[in-house]
Each structure stands twice: as structure tokens, then as C-alpha cells.
Amino acid sequence: MINTYQTSLAPPPVPPRSRSQPVLIPASLPSQGHNKVLVRFLVGVVALHLLLSLAGFFYLYYHEHMEKHFSAEDRDGLPSSQKQEMDKQDTFYKALARMAVKRAEGKKTPGCLQWDTMHSVLRGINYYEQIWLTIPETGFYYVYSRVTFSKGDSTIPLASKVKLRKNEADESEDVMKAYCYLESTKNPHMCTAAQGDLILLEKGNQLSLWVQDLSLVDYEEGATSFGIYKL
């Protein structure tokens, strides 16, 4: 006879199936020596950039400011080739104007000549109302004019005048005058009134060229002109 034993114990747990687990390998941290090399490299780049910026600043400062303060005594001690080069640079930036004039047919009255801006040369100088030139900065200017008269009374001198006013609202005054007269024995009857002078002008001053009879002016190219040049 077989005896049957009963127990209250639970059956042993079934082991889980084996699964492959990823293996994490920690990355190696950079060494302290590597960090020092990187920091030194970055510091060197920043220092080089700063040095180049300072060099560019001093270069521009020298060429734009220092050369402007050279006096005549300073230039006397320089080699002739360097003085010529500096004079060329100064000449290039000087304000100047060489004005041609427009034809004024039939106007038998005194008045200012009008500028022909299409055939004129302007650098750093502006014109106003077609008859004035505005001075850009205070300084000494060489002012010249040439007016050729081609007809008229040979017994009366013909006049041309350079007029100056301080600003647009001011009255004008004569600062230069020139005269010529027509000789009846010459044919064609022509004469030229030419003048030139050195004048101290202030910023904002305006110049114009006046003639006593607009109908007597020879308007051919090169016969009549007006100009200023900053020294």
C-alpha cells in the first residue's frame, strides 16, 4: 500500500530565460594635460586677434591724423621723394572747382553768370542756385576768373567782378574786379578780363562771377571760366 504525502510548499520558481544585456563601457575622460593644451590654444587665438586689431587701429590713426599735422618745418627734414609723395596726397584731397558757364542769349542786363555743371569740374564744393559756389571749409583759396567779351562799345571798359557773401541770407560784396576794352582797330572785336587772387574764405561763404552785360560775353568753350582752389 502506497502512502501519498501532501505538502503546502509552492513549487520552485522557473528561472527566467536568459536575455543579452547591453554592456556599457564608460568613455575615458580627457586628461588634465589635454585640457591645458586646449586652453593655451584658445588664449593664443584671442591674443593674436587683439594684436591684429590694435595694429590696424594704429595704422589708420597714423595715416588719417598724423600726416595732417605735419608742418612745413617737419617736411623740410624729410627726403625729397617723401615730401613729393605727401604733397601728391594733399593735392588729391584739396577742394577745387573749375566752372564753365551757360549761354545767356539776348540778356542785355548786368548779372551773374550761370554754371554749366555738365562741363564743369567740382570736387568737395557745391553750387547753389546755378550762380554760387559754396566754400566747404575755412582756409586760403586761390580764386581766378576769365571773361571774354566779343562785342560792344569800344570806348567803354567792360567789367567782371567776383562777388562774395557770407551766407545765403547775406548781401554780396565785390572782392575782385577786372576790366578790358574793345579796340576798334582789331577784328574781331574781342577782349578778355582776367584776374586771380588769394582770399581767406570761411566755411559757408559763397562766390559768384558778375558781368556788366550778359549779352556781350563770349560763351565759347574756354573763352570764359571761373575757378577756385584750396591751398
Short mmCIF file of C-alpha atoms in Angstrom, two decimals:
data_model
loop_
_atom_site.label_atom_id
_atom_site.label_comp_id
_atom_site.label_asym_id
_atom_site.label_seq_id
_atom_site.Cartn_x
_atom_site.Cartn_y
_atom_site.Cartn_z
CA MET A 1 0.00 0.00 0.00
CA ILE A 2 1.37 3.28 -1.17
CA ASN A 3 1.17 6.35 1.11
CA THR A 4 0.56 9.72 -0.52
CA TYR A 5 2.27 12.69 1.11
CA GLN A 6 0.85 16.21 0.65
CA THR A 7 2.77 19.41 1.31
CA SER A 8 1.84 23.03 1.39
CA LEU A 9 5.13 24.27 -0.14
CA ALA A 10 4.89 26.03 -3.53
CA PRO A 11 6.80 24.59 -6.44
CA PRO A 12 10.20 26.15 -7.09
CA PRO A 13 10.13 29.19 -9.40
CA VAL A 14 11.06 28.71 -13.03
CA PRO A 15 14.23 30.59 -13.84
CA PRO A 16 13.72 33.37 -16.46
CA ARG A 17 15.05 32.96 -19.90
CA SER A 18 18.42 34.46 -20.36
CA ARG A 19 18.48 37.76 -22.33
CA SER A 20 21.51 39.50 -23.68
CA GLN A 21 22.06 42.79 -21.82
CA PRO A 22 24.00 45.76 -23.42
CA VAL A 23 27.34 46.32 -21.91
CA LEU A 24 28.12 49.97 -21.19
CA ILE A 25 31.76 50.91 -21.39
CA PRO A 26 32.48 54.25 -19.73
CA ALA A 27 34.27 56.72 -22.02
CA SER A 28 37.62 57.80 -20.90
CA LEU A 29 37.70 61.39 -19.67
CA PRO A 30 40.27 63.78 -21.22
CA SER A 31 43.37 64.04 -19.23
CA GLN A 32 44.31 67.19 -17.37
CA GLY A 33 47.25 67.78 -19.75
CA HIS A 34 44.93 67.78 -22.76
CA ASN A 35 42.75 70.47 -21.15
CA LYS A 36 45.77 72.69 -20.57
CA VAL A 37 46.81 72.48 -24.25
CA LEU A 38 43.32 73.43 -25.43
CA VAL A 39 43.16 76.41 -23.06
CA ARG A 40 46.56 77.65 -24.22
CA PHE A 41 45.50 77.39 -27.86
CA LEU A 42 42.33 79.42 -27.28
CA VAL A 43 44.23 82.07 -25.33
CA GLY A 44 46.74 82.33 -28.18
CA VAL A 45 44.00 82.82 -30.78
CA VAL A 46 42.36 85.59 -28.74
CA ALA A 47 45.69 87.34 -28.16
CA LEU A 48 46.56 87.21 -31.88
CA HIS A 49 43.18 88.66 -32.82
CA LEU A 50 43.63 91.50 -30.31
CA LEU A 51 47.12 92.24 -31.61
CA LEU A 52 45.94 92.46 -35.21
CA SER A 53 43.07 94.76 -34.22
CA LEU A 54 45.41 97.13 -32.38
CA ALA A 55 47.84 97.16 -35.30
CA GLY A 56 45.05 98.06 -37.73
CA PHE A 57 43.82 100.84 -35.45
CA PHE A 58 47.25 102.45 -35.13
CA TYR A 59 47.82 102.18 -38.89
CA LEU A 60 44.58 104.03 -39.71
CA TYR A 61 45.17 106.60 -36.98
CA TYR A 62 48.63 107.41 -38.32
CA HIS A 63 47.62 107.79 -41.95
CA GLU A 64 44.41 109.74 -41.29
CA HIS A 65 45.54 112.01 -38.46
CA MET A 66 49.28 112.21 -38.02
CA GLU A 67 50.12 113.20 -41.59
CA LYS A 68 47.66 116.09 -41.44
CA HIS A 69 49.65 117.71 -38.62
CA PHE A 70 52.96 117.85 -40.46
CA SER A 71 54.14 121.44 -40.52
CA ALA A 72 56.40 122.99 -43.16
CA GLU A 73 59.38 122.65 -40.81
CA ASP A 74 58.69 118.95 -40.34
CA ARG A 75 58.60 118.38 -44.09
CA ASP A 76 61.88 120.24 -44.62
CA GLY A 77 63.69 117.46 -42.76
CA LEU A 78 62.18 114.69 -44.91
CA PRO A 79 63.71 113.24 -48.07
CA SER A 80 62.53 114.95 -51.25
CA SER A 81 60.83 111.80 -52.52
CA GLN A 82 58.73 111.51 -49.34
CA LYS A 83 57.80 115.20 -49.44
CA GLN A 84 56.65 114.85 -53.04
CA GLU A 85 54.51 111.85 -52.15
CA MET A 86 52.89 113.71 -49.25
CA ASP A 87 52.24 116.72 -51.48
CA LYS A 88 50.52 114.47 -54.02
CA GLN A 89 48.24 113.03 -51.33
CA ASP A 90 47.36 116.52 -50.05
CA THR A 91 46.66 117.76 -53.58
CA PHE A 92 44.32 114.87 -54.30
CA TYR A 93 42.04 115.77 -51.38
CA LYS A 94 42.01 119.56 -51.91
CA ALA A 95 38.67 121.17 -52.69
CA LEU A 96 38.51 122.74 -56.13
CA ALA A 97 36.14 123.91 -58.84
CA ARG A 98 36.63 124.80 -62.50
CA MET A 99 33.34 126.14 -63.82
CA ALA A 100 32.11 126.50 -67.37
CA VAL A 101 29.23 128.93 -67.99
CA LYS A 102 25.87 128.67 -69.74
CA ARG A 103 24.96 130.84 -72.69
CA ALA A 104 22.60 133.71 -71.85
CA GLU A 105 21.28 134.85 -75.21
CA GLY A 106 19.52 138.19 -75.50
CA LYS A 107 20.02 139.30 -71.90
CA LYS A 108 21.37 142.84 -72.23
CA THR A 109 21.48 143.33 -68.49
CA PRO A 110 24.12 143.02 -65.76
CA GLY A 111 24.07 139.82 -63.75
CA CYS A 112 25.89 136.73 -62.55
CA LEU A 113 26.94 134.04 -64.98
CA GLN A 114 25.20 130.68 -64.63
CA TRP A 115 27.23 127.50 -64.22
CA ASP A 116 27.23 124.79 -66.85
CA THR A 117 27.60 121.91 -64.40
CA MET A 118 27.68 119.27 -67.17
CA HIS A 119 31.02 120.66 -68.40
CA SER A 120 32.46 121.77 -65.07
CA VAL A 121 34.79 120.13 -62.57
CA LEU A 122 33.73 120.04 -58.91
CA ARG A 123 35.50 118.33 -56.01
CA GLY A 124 34.33 118.96 -52.45
CA ILE A 125 32.49 122.14 -53.47
CA ASN A 126 28.74 122.53 -54.04
CA TYR A 127 26.89 125.02 -56.23
CA TYR A 128 23.79 126.95 -55.19
CA GLU A 129 21.04 128.34 -57.45
CA GLN A 130 23.30 127.82 -60.51
CA ILE A 131 25.29 131.02 -59.83
CA TRP A 132 27.02 130.50 -56.46
CA LEU A 133 29.77 128.19 -55.24
CA THR A 134 29.73 127.27 -51.52
CA ILE A 135 33.01 127.03 -49.60
CA PRO A 136 33.27 123.69 -47.71
CA GLU A 137 35.87 124.66 -45.08
CA THR A 138 37.75 127.68 -43.82
CA GLY A 139 41.13 128.39 -45.41
CA PHE A 140 43.05 130.23 -48.09
CA TYR A 141 41.75 129.78 -51.64
CA TYR A 142 43.15 130.83 -54.98
CA VAL A 143 40.28 132.39 -56.94
CA TYR A 144 40.51 133.17 -60.65
CA SER A 145 38.19 134.24 -63.46
CA ARG A 146 38.45 134.81 -67.19
CA VAL A 147 35.69 136.59 -69.08
CA THR A 148 35.97 137.25 -72.82
CA PHE A 149 33.78 139.95 -74.35
CA SER A 150 33.16 139.68 -78.06
CA LYS A 151 31.10 142.80 -78.95
CA GLY A 152 30.05 146.12 -77.53
CA ASP A 153 31.10 149.75 -77.32
CA SER A 154 34.86 150.01 -77.78
CA THR A 155 35.04 153.24 -75.77
CA ILE A 156 33.62 151.83 -72.53
CA PRO A 157 35.68 149.40 -70.41
CA LEU A 158 33.93 146.11 -69.82
CA ALA A 159 33.95 144.81 -66.25
CA SER A 160 33.77 141.47 -64.49
CA LYS A 161 33.61 141.10 -60.71
CA VAL A 162 33.91 138.24 -58.24
CA LYS A 163 31.22 138.63 -55.61
CA LEU A 164 31.31 137.22 -52.08
CA ARG A 165 28.61 136.74 -49.46
CA LYS A 166 28.97 135.17 -46.04
CA ASN A 167 25.87 133.02 -46.36
CA GLU A 168 22.67 132.62 -48.37
CA ALA A 169 20.88 135.41 -46.48
CA ASP A 170 23.73 137.95 -46.56
CA GLU A 171 24.31 140.77 -49.07
CA SER A 172 27.15 140.27 -51.52
CA GLU A 173 30.25 142.43 -51.89
CA ASP A 174 32.93 142.77 -54.57
CA VAL A 175 36.22 141.10 -53.69
CA MET A 176 37.87 141.09 -57.14
CA LYS A 177 37.49 143.27 -60.24
CA ALA A 178 38.87 143.15 -63.79
CA TYR A 179 38.37 145.37 -66.82
CA CYS A 180 39.11 145.30 -70.51
CA TYR A 181 38.07 147.39 -73.51
CA LEU A 182 37.48 146.56 -77.17
CA GLU A 183 39.90 148.04 -79.67
CA SER A 184 38.06 149.25 -82.74
CA THR A 185 41.14 148.74 -84.91
CA LYS A 186 41.15 144.98 -84.30
CA ASN A 187 38.88 142.48 -85.96
CA PRO A 188 37.15 140.59 -84.48
CA HIS A 189 36.47 142.95 -81.61
CA MET A 190 37.32 140.89 -78.52
CA CYS A 191 38.94 141.47 -75.15
CA THR A 192 39.48 139.34 -72.04
CA ALA A 193 39.22 140.47 -68.43
CA ALA A 194 41.29 138.06 -66.33
CA GLN A 195 42.01 138.15 -62.60
CA GLY A 196 43.32 135.94 -59.82
CA ASP A 197 43.95 136.42 -56.13
CA LEU A 198 44.49 134.60 -52.83
CA ILE A 199 41.50 135.04 -50.49
CA LEU A 200 40.81 133.83 -46.94
CA LEU A 201 37.33 132.28 -47.01
CA GLU A 202 35.22 130.82 -44.24
CA LYS A 203 33.04 127.73 -44.30
CA GLY A 204 29.66 128.57 -45.83
CA ASN A 205 30.86 131.60 -47.81
CA GLN A 206 29.62 131.80 -51.39
CA LEU A 207 31.23 133.16 -54.57
CA SER A 208 29.79 134.17 -57.95
CA LEU A 209 31.02 135.86 -61.14
CA TRP A 210 29.24 139.07 -62.22
CA VAL A 211 29.46 140.90 -65.58
CA GLN A 212 28.03 144.25 -66.55
CA ASP A 213 26.32 142.96 -69.71
CA LEU A 214 25.45 139.27 -70.19
CA SER A 215 24.88 139.76 -73.92
CA LEU A 216 28.48 140.84 -74.54
CA VAL A 217 30.10 137.68 -73.09
CA ASP A 218 31.78 135.16 -75.38
CA TYR A 219 30.34 131.81 -74.30
CA GLU A 220 32.55 129.65 -76.48
CA GLU A 221 34.33 126.81 -74.64
CA GLY A 222 37.50 128.05 -72.95
CA ALA A 223 36.75 131.74 -73.54
CA THR A 224 35.01 132.32 -70.20
CA SER A 225 35.54 130.34 -66.97
CA PHE A 226 35.74 130.64 -63.21
CA GLY A 227 37.55 128.55 -60.60
CA ILE A 228 38.70 128.21 -57.02
CA TYR A 229 41.32 126.01 -55.42
CA LYS A 230 42.03 125.42 -51.72
CA LEU A 231 45.69 125.82 -50.78
#
